[in-house]
Tab-separated table of C-alpha atoms and ligand atoms in Angstrom:
chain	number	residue	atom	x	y	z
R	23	UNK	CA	26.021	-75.700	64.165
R	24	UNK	CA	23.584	-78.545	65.555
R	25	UNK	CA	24.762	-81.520	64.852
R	26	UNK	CA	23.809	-83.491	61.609
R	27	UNK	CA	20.549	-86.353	62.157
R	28	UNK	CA	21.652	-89.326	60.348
R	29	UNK	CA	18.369	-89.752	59.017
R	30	UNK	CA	17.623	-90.158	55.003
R	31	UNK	CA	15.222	-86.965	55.357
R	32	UNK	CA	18.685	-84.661	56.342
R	33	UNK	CA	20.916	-86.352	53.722
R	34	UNK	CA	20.123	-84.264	50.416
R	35	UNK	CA	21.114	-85.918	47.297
R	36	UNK	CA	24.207	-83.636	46.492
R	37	UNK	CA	25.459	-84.998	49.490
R	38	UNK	CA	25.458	-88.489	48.155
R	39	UNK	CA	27.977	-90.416	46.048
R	40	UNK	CA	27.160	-89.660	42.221
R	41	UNK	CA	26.380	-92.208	39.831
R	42	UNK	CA	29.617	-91.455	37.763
R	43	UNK	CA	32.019	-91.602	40.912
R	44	UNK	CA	30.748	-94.876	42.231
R	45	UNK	CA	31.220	-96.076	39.034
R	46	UNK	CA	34.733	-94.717	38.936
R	47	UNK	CA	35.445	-95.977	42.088
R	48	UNK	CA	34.396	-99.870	41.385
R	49	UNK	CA	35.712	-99.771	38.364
R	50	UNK	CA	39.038	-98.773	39.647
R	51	UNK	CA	38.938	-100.818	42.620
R	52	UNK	CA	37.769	-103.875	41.659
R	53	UNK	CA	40.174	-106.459	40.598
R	54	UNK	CA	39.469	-109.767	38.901
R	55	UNK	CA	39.738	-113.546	40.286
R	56	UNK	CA	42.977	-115.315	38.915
R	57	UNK	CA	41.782	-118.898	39.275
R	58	UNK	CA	41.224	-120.653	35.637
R	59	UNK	CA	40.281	-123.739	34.184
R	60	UNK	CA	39.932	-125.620	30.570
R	61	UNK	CA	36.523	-125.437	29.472
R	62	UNK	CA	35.272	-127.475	25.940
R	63	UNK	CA	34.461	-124.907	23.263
R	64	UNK	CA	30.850	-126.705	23.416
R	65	UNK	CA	30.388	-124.893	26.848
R	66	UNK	CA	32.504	-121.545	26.259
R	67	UNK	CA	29.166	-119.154	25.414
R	68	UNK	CA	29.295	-116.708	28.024
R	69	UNK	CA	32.278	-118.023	29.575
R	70	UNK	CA	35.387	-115.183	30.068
R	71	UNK	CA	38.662	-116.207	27.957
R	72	UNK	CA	41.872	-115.923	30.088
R	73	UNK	CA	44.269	-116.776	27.497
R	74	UNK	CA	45.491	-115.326	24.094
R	75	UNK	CA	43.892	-117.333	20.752
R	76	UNK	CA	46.216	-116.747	17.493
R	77	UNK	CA	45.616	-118.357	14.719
R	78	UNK	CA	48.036	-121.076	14.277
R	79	UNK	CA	48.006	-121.364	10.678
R	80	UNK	CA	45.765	-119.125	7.678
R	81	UNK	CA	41.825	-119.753	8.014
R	82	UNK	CA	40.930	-120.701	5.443
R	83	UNK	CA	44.382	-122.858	5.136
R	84	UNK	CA	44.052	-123.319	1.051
R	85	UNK	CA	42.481	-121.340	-1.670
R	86	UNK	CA	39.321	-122.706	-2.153
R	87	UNK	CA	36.176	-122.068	-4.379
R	88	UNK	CA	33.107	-119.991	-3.209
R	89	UNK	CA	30.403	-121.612	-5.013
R	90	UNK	CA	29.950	-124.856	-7.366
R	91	UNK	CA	30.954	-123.994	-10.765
R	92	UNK	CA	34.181	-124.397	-12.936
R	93	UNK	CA	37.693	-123.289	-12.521
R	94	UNK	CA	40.585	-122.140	-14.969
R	95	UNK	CA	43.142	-119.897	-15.255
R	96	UNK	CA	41.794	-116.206	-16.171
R	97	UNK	CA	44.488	-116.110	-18.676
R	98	UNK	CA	42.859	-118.970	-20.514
R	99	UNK	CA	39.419	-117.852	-20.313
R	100	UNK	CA	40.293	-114.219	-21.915
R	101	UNK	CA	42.501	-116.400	-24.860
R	102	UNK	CA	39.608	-119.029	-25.450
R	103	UNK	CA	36.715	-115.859	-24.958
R	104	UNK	CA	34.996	-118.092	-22.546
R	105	UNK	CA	35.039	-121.526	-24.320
R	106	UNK	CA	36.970	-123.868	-22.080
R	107	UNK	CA	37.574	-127.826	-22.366
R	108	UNK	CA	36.592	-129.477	-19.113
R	109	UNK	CA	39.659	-131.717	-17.965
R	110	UNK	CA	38.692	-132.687	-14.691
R	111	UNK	CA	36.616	-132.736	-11.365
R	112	UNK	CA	37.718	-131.639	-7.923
R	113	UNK	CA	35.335	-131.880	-4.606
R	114	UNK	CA	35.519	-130.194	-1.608
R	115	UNK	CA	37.505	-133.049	1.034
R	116	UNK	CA	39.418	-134.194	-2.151
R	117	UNK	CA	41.741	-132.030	-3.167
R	118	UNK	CA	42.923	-133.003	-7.055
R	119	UNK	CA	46.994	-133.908	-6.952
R	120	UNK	CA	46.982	-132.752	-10.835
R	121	UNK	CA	47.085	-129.009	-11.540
R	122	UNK	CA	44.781	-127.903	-14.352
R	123	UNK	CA	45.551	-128.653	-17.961
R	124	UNK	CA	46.209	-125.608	-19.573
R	125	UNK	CA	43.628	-123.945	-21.876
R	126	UNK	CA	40.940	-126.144	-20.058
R	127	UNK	CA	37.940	-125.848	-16.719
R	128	UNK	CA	37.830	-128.066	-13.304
R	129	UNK	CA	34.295	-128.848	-12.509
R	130	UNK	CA	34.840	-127.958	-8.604
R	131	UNK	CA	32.579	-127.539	-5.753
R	132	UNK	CA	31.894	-124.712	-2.286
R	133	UNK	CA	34.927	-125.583	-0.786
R	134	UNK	CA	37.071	-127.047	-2.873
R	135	UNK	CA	40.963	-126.467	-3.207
R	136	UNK	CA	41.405	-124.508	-5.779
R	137	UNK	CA	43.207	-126.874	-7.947
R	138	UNK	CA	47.084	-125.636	-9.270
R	139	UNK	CA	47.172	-123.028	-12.254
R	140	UNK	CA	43.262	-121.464	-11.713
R	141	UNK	CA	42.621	-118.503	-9.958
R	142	UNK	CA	39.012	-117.653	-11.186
R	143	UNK	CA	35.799	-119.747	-10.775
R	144	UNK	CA	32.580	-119.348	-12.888
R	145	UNK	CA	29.038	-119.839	-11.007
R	146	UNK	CA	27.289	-123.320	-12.333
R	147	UNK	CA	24.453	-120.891	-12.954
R	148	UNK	CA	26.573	-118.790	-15.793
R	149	UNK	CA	27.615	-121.588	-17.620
R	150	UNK	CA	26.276	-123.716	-19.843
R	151	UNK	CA	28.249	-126.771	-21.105
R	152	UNK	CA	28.368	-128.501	-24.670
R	153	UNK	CA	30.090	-131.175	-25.778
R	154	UNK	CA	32.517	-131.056	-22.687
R	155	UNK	CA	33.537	-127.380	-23.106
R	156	UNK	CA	31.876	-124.783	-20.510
R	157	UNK	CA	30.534	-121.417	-22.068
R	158	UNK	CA	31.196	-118.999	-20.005
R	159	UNK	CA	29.772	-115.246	-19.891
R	160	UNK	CA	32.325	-112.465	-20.252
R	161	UNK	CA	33.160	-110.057	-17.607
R	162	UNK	CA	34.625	-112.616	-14.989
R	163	UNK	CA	37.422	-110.352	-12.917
R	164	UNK	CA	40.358	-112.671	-12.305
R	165	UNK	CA	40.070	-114.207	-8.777
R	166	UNK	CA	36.666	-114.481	-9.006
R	167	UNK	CA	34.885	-116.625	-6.561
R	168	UNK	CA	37.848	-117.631	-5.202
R	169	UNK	CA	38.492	-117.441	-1.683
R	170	UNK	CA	42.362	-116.878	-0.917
R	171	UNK	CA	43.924	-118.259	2.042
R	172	UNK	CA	44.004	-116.591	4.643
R	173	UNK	CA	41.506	-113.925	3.960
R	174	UNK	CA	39.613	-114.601	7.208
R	175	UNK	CA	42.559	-114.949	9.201
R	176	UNK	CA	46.231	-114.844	9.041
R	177	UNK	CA	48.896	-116.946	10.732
R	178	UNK	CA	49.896	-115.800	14.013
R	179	UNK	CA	46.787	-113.133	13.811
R	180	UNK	CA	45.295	-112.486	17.464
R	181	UNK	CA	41.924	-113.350	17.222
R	182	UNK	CA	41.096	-112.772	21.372
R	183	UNK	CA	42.429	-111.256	24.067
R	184	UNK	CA	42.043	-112.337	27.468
R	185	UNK	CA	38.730	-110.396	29.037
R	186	UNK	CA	36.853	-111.008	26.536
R	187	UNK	CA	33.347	-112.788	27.342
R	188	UNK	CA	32.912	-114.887	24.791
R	189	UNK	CA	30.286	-114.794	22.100
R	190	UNK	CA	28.556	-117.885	19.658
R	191	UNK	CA	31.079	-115.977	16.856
R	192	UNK	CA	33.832	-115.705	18.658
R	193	UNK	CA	33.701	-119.428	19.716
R	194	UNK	CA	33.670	-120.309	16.184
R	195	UNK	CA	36.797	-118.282	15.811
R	196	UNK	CA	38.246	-120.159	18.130
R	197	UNK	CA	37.326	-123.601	16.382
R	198	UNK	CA	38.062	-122.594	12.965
R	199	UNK	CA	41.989	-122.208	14.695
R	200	UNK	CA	41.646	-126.031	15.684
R	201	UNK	CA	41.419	-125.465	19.319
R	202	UNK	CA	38.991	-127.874	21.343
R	203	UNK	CA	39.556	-126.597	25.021
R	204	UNK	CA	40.422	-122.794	25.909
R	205	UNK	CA	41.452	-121.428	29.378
R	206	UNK	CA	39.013	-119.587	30.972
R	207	UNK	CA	38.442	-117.517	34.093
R	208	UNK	CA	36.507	-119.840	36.454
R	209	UNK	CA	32.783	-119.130	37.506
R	210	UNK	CA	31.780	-117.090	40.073
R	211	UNK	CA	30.145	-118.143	42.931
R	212	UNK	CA	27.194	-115.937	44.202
R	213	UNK	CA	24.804	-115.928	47.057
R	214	UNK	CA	21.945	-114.239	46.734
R	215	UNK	CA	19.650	-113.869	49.991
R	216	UNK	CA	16.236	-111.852	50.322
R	217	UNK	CA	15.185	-109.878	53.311
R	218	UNK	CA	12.211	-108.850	55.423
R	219	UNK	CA	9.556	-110.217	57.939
R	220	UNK	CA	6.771	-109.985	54.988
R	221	UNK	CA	8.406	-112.107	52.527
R	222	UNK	CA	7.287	-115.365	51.354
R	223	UNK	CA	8.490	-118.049	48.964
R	224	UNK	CA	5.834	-119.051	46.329
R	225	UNK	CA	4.316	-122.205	46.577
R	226	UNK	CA	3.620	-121.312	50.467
R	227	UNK	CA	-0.056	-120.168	51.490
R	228	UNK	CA	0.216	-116.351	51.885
R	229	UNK	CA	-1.220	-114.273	55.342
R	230	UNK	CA	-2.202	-111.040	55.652
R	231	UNK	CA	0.799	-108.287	55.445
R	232	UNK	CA	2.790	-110.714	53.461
R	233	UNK	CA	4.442	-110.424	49.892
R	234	UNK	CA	6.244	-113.328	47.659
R	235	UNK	CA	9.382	-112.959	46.767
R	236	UNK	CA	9.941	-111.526	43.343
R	237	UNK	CA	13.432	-110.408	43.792
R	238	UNK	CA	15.045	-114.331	44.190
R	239	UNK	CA	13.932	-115.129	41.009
R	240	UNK	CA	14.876	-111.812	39.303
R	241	UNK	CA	18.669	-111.672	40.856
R	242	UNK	CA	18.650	-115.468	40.027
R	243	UNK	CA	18.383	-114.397	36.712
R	244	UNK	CA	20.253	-111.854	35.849
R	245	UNK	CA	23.122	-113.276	37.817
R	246	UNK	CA	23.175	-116.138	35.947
R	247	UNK	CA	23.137	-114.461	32.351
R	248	UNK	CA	26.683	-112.934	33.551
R	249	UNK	CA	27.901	-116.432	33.464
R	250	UNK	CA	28.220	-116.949	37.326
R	251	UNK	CA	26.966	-120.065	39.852
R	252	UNK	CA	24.338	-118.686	42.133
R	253	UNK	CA	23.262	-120.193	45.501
R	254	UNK	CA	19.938	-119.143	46.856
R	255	UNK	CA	20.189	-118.294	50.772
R	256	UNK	CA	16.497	-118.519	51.422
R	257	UNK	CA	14.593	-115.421	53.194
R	258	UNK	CA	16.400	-114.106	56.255
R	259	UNK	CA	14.122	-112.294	58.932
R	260	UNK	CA	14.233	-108.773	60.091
R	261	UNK	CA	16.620	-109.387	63.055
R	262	UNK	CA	20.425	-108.337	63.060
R	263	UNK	CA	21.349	-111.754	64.060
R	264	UNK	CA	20.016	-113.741	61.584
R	265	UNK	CA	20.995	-111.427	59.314
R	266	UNK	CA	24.896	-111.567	60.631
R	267	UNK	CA	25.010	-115.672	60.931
R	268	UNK	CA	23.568	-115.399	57.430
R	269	UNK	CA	26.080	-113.286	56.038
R	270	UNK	CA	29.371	-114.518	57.916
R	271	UNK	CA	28.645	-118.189	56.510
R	272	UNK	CA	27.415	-116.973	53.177
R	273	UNK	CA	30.865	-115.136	52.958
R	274	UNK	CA	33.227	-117.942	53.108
R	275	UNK	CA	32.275	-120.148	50.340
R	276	UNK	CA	31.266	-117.312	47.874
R	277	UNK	CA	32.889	-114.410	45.716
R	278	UNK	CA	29.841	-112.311	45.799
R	279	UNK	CA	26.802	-111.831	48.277
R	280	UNK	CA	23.746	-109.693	46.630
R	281	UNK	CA	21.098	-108.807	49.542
R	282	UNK	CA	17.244	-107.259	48.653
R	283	UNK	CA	15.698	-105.717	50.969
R	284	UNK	CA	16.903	-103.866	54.235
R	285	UNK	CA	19.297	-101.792	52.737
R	286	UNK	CA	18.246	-98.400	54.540
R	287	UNK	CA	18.320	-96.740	57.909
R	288	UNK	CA	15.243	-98.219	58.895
R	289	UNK	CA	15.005	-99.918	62.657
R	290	UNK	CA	14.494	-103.124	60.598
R	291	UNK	CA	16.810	-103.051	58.396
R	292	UNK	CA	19.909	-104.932	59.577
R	293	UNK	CA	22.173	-105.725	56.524
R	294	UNK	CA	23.667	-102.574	55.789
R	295	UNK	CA	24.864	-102.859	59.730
R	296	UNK	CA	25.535	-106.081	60.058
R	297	UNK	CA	27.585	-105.619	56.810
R	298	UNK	CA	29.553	-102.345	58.674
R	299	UNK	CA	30.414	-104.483	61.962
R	300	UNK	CA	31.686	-107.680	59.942
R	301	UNK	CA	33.668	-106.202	57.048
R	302	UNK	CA	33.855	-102.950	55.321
R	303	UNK	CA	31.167	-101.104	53.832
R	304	UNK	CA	32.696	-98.803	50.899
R	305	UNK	CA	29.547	-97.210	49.183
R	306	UNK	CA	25.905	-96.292	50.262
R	307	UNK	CA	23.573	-93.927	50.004
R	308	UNK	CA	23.580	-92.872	46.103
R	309	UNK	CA	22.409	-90.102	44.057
R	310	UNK	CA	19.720	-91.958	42.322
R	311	UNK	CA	16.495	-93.187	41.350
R	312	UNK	CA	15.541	-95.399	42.341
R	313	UNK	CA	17.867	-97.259	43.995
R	314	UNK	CA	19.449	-94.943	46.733
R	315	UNK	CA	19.869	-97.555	49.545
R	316	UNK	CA	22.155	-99.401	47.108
R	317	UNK	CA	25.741	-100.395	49.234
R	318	UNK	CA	28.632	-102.093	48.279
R	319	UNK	CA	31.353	-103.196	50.044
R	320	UNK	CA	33.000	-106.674	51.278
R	321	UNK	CA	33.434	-109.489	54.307
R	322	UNK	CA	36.958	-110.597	53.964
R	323	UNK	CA	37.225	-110.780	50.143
R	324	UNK	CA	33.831	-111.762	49.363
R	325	UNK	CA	31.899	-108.727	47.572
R	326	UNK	CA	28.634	-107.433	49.025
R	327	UNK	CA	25.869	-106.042	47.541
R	328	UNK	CA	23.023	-104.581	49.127
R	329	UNK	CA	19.858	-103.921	46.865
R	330	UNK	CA	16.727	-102.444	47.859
R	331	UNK	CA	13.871	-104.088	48.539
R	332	UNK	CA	11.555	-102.957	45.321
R	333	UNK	CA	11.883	-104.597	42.295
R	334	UNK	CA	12.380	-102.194	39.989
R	335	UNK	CA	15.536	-101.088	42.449
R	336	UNK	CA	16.781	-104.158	42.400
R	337	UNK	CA	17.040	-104.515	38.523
R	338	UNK	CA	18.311	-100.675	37.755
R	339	UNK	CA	20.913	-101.215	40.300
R	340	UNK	CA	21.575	-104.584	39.317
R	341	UNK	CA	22.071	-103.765	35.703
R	342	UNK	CA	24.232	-100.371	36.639
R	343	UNK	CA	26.613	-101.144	39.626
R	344	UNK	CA	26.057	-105.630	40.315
R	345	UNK	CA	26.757	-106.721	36.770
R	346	UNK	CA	29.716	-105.111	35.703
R	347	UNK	CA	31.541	-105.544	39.125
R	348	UNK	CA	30.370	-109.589	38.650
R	349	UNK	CA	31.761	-109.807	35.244
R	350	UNK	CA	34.958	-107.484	36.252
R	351	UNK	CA	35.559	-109.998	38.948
R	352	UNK	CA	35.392	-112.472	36.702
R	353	UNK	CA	38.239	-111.700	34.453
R	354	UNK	CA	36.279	-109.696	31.911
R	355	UNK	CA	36.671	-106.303	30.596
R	356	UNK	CA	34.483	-103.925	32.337
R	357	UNK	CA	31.372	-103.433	30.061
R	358	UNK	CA	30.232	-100.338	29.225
R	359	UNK	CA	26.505	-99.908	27.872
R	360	UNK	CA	25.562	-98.753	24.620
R	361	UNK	CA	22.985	-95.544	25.022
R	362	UNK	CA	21.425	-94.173	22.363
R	363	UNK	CA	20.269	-90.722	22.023
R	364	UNK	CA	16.336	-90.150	20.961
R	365	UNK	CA	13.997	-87.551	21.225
R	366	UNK	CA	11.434	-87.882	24.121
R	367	UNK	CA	7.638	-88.669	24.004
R	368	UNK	CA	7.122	-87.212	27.080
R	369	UNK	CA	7.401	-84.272	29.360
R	370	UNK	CA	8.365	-84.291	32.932
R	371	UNK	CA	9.909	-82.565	35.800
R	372	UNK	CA	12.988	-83.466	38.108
R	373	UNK	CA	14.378	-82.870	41.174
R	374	UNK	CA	18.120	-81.482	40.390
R	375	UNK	CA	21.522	-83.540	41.768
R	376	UNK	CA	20.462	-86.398	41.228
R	377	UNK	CA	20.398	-89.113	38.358
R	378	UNK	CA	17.010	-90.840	37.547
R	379	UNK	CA	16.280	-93.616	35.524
R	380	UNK	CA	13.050	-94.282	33.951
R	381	UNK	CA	11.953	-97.699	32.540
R	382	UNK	CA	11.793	-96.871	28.853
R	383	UNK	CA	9.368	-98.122	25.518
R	384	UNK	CA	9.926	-97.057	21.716
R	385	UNK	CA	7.528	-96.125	20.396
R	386	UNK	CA	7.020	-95.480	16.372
R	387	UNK	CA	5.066	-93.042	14.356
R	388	UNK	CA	3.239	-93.705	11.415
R	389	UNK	CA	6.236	-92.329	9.087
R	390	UNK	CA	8.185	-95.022	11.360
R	391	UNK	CA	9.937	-92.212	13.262
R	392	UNK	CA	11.185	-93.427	16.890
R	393	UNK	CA	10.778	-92.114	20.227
R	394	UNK	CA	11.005	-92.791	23.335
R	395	UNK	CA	8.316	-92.935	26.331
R	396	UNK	CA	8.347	-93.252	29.516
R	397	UNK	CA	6.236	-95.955	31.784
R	398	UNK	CA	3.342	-93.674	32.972
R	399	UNK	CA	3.408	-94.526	36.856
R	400	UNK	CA	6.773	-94.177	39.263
R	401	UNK	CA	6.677	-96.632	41.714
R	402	UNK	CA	9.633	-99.031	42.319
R	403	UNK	CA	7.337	-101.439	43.260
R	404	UNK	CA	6.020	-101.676	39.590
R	405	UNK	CA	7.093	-104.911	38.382
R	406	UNK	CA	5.408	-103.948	35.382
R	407	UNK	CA	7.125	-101.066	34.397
R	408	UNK	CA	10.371	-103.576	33.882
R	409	UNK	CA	7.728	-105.696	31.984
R	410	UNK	CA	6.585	-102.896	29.594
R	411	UNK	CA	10.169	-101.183	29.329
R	412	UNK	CA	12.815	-101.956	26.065
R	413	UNK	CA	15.337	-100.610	28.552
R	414	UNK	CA	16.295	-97.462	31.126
R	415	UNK	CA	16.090	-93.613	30.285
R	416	UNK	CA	19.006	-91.719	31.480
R	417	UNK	CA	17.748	-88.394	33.244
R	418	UNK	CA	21.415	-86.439	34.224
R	419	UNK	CA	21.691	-85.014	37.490
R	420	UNK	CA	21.610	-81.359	36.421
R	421	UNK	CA	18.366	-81.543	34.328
R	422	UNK	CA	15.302	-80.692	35.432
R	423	UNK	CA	13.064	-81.173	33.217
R	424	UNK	CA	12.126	-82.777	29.935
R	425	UNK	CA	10.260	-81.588	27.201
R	426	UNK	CA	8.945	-83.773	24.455
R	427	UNK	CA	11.421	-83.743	21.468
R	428	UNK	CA	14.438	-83.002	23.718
R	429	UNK	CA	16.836	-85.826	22.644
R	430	UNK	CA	17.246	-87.925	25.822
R	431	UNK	CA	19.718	-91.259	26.467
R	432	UNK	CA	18.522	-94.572	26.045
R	433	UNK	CA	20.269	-97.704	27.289
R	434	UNK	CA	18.150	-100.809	26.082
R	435	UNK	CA	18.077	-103.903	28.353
R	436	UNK	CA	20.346	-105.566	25.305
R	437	UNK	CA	22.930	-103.379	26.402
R	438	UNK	CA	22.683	-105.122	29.551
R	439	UNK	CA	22.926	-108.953	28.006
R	440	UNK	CA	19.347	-109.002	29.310
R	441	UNK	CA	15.648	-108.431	27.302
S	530	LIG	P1	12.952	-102.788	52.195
S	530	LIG	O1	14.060	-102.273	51.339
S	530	LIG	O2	13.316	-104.002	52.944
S	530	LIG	O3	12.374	-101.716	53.056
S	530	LIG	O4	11.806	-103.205	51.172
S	530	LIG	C1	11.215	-102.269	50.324
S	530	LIG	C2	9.972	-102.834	49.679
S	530	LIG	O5	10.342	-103.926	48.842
S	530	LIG	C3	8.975	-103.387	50.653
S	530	LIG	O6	7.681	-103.050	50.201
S	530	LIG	C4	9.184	-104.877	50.601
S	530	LIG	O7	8.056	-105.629	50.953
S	530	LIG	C5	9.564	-105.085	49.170
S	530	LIG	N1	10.418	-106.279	49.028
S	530	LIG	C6	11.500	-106.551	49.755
S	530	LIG	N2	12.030	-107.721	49.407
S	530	LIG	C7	11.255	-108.209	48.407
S	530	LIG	C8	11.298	-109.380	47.621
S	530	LIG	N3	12.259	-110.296	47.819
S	530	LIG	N4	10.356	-109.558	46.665
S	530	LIG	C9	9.396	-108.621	46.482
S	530	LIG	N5	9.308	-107.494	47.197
S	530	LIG	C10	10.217	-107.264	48.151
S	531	LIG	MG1	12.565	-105.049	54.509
């Protein structure tokens, strides 16, 4: 047998690494950064907890009313069929040291500690009151508008576990415990560096042959929405040195390096080599589109990422392979994205062993039945396909075609943390 070109022509995609093993493989490998550090709960969003929160005590801490109206003992209201005295007048803040006269209603307040010897509370709305005695309607279950302690939390009740990334909701958790600081992973640290003779920065006068960089701003981004610091590199030319100086200082003072551009076997394309003679490259070449350039591997123990060049590449493998190894790194659980199955809009055909995935729009019917469509044109250099698309269609590797109606596997940017 002749032996095999190395050219991208020769390699056939079932010779390449499959979506679902390089995601195996990073998820396996990739272990996250120990280093931590206090953060306020005023700057947690986003952040990734790296300790347990328990409640230290019940939340809330007291029985307490649900709404402004009166409070007695259910017993009471069933004996006096609704007609109760009022004795007294508790706010929320100012908890009443006297427990309810028996036979009689508390005027309380949202909030309010329930005062001794009531259970039930009657809505202001319900009631009306004469002569100092509340009428209230029957049918009030005991316990009424009453919120027991403890019912959103109980003592020594885990509330987070370390991984999680942190959410506006689960930050109020955290301060309804008491807690005003929280250890958390620290930040990342990414460089992110474009490629190629052609590009440009905007703001500078463009020549002929020359292109502005989109891809900066887009990795800028999207990194950033996964909680990490980025550092922009600039635009490194098309020579092997540059691209190696680049690299080798860029790799000492960050966790992660993400590349665009010169990621194949072109004669200009340098990073994917420069990447092979200073570290270790672990993954290129995948079964998918678009995005097949995509490597990953590492100089010392800073991560590298090497993205295409188009756009569109750059975000699909961004969102699939970039952002879950990032947030991984980073202490946090690896996140899976949500798909959705829906039936397709659209018809198309596919090459088979390989994994495509199509920018996405819903689209409703008149009866408000959903759909999904595909962005007419292909090109990865369509930045507005990404515009137009609610997320990325999922085409498996062993399907080759689509008809419309055949239920097909959304994954909406929001499964992404991006829009
Ligand atoms: P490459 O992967 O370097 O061959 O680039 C593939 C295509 O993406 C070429 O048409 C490039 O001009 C384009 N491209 C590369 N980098 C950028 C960038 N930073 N912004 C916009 N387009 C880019
Ligand atoms: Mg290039």
């Amino acid at each position: 047998m002749p032996p095999k070109l190395l050219d991208d022509c020769f390699l056939h995609d079932h010779e390449r690494l499959r979506h679902d093993e390089a995601l195996d493989r990073l998820k396996s490998r990739i272990v996250p950064l120990t280093a931590t550090e206090q953060v306020a709960l005023a700057g947690a969003a986003g952040r990734v907890l790296a300790e347990e929160i328990r409640a230290p005590r019940p939340v809330p801490a007291f029985d307490n009313s649900a709404v402004d109206g009166y409070a007695f003992a259910h017993a009471d209201y069933l004996a006096a069929k609704g007609r109760l005295k009022l004795s007294g007048r508790v706010a929320a803040g100012h908890p009443g040291a006297r427990p309810v006269v028996k036979g009689t209603a508390v005027r309380v307040f949202t909030g309010a500690v329930m005062p001794k010897g009531a259970d039930t509370v009657a809505m202001q709305e319900d009631v009306t009151v004469e002569d100092r005695f509340a009428i209230i309607p029957e049918g009030l279950k005991q316990g009424a508008n009453r919120r027991k302690a403890g019912e959103d939390l109980n003592a020594g009740a885990v509330l987070l576990r370390p991984g999680r990334r942190l959410r506006p909701q689960d930050i109020a958790a955290i301060a309804s415990t008491g807690k005003a600081e929280i250890a958390c992973y620290k930040r990342l640290k990414v460089a992110i560096v474009s490629t190629g003779d052609e590009i440009v920065r905007p703001g500078a006068p463009i020549e002929s042959g020359q292109v502005y960089d989109s891809n900066v701003f887009l990795l800028r981004a999207l990194i950033e929405a996964t909680g990490a610091e980025v550092t922009d590199l600039g635009v490194l030319a098309d020579r092997r040195d540059v691209v190696e100086a680049a690299l080798a200082e860029a790799a000492r003072g960050h966790d992660a390096i993400v590349t665009s551009g010169g990621a194949s076997r072109g004669e200009e394309d340098h990073v994917v080599k420069a990447v092979e003679a200073m570290g270790r490259l672990h993954m290129w070449q995948l079964a998918i589109k678009p995005g097949r350039p995509m490597g990953f591997g590492q100089i010392g123990e800073c991560l590298f990422f090497a993205l295409p060049g188009n756009p569109v590449a750059v975000m699909v493998c961004f969102l699939l392979y970039v952002r879950p190894v990032l947030l991984r790194r980073c202490g946090a659980d690896w996140p899976e994205p949500r798909r959705y199955l829906l039936p397709a809009a659209f018809s198309m055909n596919k090459k088979p062993d390989r994994r495509e995935f199509l920018r996405g729009m819903i689209v409703e019917d008149d009866a408000g039945h959903r759909s999904l469509d595909k962005y007419p044109r292909d090109g990865s250099g369509l930045i507005s396909s990404l515009r137009a698309a609610d997320g990325l269609i999922e085409i498996a590797e062993e399907v080759t075609s689509v008809a419309p109606g055949d239920p097909v596997a959304f994954i909406p940017f929001e499964s992404f943390g991006c829009y």
